[in-house]
mmCIF file of C-alpha atoms in Angstrom:
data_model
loop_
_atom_site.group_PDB
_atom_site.id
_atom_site.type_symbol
_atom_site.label_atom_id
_atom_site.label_comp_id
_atom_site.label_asym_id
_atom_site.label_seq_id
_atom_site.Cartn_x
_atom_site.Cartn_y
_atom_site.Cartn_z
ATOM 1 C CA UNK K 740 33.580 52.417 -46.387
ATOM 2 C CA UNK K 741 34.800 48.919 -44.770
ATOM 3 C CA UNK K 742 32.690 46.393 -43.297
ATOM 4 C CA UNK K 743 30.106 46.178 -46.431
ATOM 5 C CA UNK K 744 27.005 47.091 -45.991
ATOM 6 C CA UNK K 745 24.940 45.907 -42.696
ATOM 7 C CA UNK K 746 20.920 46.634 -43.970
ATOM 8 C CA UNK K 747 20.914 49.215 -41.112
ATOM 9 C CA UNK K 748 21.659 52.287 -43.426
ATOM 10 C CA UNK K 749 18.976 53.303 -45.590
ATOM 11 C CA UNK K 750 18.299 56.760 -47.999
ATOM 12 C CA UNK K 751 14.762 56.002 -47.281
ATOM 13 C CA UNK K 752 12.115 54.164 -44.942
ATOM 14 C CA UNK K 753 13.110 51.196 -43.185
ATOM 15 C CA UNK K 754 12.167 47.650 -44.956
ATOM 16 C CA UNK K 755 9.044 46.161 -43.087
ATOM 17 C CA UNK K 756 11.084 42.704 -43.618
ATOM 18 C CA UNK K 757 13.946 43.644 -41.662
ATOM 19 C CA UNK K 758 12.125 42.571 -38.627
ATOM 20 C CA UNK K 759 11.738 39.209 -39.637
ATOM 21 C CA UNK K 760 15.374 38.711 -41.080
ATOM 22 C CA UNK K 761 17.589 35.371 -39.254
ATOM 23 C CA UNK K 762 21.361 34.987 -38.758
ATOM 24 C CA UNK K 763 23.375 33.064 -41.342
ATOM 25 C CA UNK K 764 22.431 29.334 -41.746
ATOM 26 C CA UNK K 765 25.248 26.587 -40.470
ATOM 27 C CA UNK K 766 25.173 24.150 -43.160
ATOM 28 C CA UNK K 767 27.749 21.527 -41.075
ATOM 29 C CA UNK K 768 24.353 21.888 -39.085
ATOM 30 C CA UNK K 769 21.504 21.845 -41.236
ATOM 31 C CA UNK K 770 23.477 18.528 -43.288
ATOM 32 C CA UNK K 771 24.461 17.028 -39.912
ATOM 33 C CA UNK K 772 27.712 16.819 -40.782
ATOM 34 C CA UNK K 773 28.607 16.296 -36.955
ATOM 35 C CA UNK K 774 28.280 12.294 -37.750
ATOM 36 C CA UNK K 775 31.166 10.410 -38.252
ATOM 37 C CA UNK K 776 30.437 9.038 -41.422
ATOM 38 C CA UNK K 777 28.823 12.105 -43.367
ATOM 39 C CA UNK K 778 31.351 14.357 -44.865
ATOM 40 C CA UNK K 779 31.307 16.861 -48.346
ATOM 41 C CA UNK K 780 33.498 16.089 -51.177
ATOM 42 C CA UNK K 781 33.890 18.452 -54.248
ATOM 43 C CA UNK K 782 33.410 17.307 -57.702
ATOM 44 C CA UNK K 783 36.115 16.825 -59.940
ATOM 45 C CA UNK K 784 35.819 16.357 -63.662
ATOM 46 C CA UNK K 785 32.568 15.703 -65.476
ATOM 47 C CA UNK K 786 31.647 11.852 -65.540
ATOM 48 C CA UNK K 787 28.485 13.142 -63.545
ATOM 49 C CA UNK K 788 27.505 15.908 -65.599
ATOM 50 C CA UNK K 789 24.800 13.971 -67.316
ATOM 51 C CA UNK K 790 22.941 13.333 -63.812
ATOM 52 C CA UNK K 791 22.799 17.208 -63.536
ATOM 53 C CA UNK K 792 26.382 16.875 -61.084
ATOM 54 C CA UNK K 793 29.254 19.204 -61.972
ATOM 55 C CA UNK K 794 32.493 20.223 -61.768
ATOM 56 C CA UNK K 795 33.096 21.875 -58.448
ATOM 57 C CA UNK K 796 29.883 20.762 -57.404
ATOM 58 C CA UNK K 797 29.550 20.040 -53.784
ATOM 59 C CA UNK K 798 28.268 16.461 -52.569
ATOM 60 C CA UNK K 799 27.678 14.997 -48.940
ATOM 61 C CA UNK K 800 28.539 11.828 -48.417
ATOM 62 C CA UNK K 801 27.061 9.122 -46.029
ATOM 63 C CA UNK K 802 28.944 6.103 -45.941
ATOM 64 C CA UNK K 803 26.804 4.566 -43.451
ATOM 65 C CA UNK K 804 23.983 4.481 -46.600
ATOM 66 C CA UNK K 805 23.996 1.012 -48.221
ATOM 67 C CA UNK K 806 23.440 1.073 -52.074
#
């Protein structure tokens, strides 16, 4: 079996939900990462952890923002 599994193959009835289901989300969209000046950068190492920010975490950016 290749391709994984599409939600159009079932052993039973058909889930009521799968009428209502949406495409995959674009983040670069959702973030508006179109903007010049907002980007993501990864965390590395664990200075942040105690603000709940970890390693590998992902942050966006804005260096428009004034802090």
């Amino acid at each position: 079996m290749s391709g994984g599994y599409a939600g159009d193959r079932t052993t039973s009835f058909a889930s009521p939900a799968s009428d209502s289901t949406e495409g995959p989300i674009d983040l670069s969209e959702a973030l508006d990462l179109h903007r010049p000046n907002r980007y993501p950068v990864r965390v590395v190492g664990d200075a942040l952890a105690a603000r709940g920010i970890l390693h590998g975490d992902v942050l966006i950016v804005d260096a428009a923002v004034r802090s």
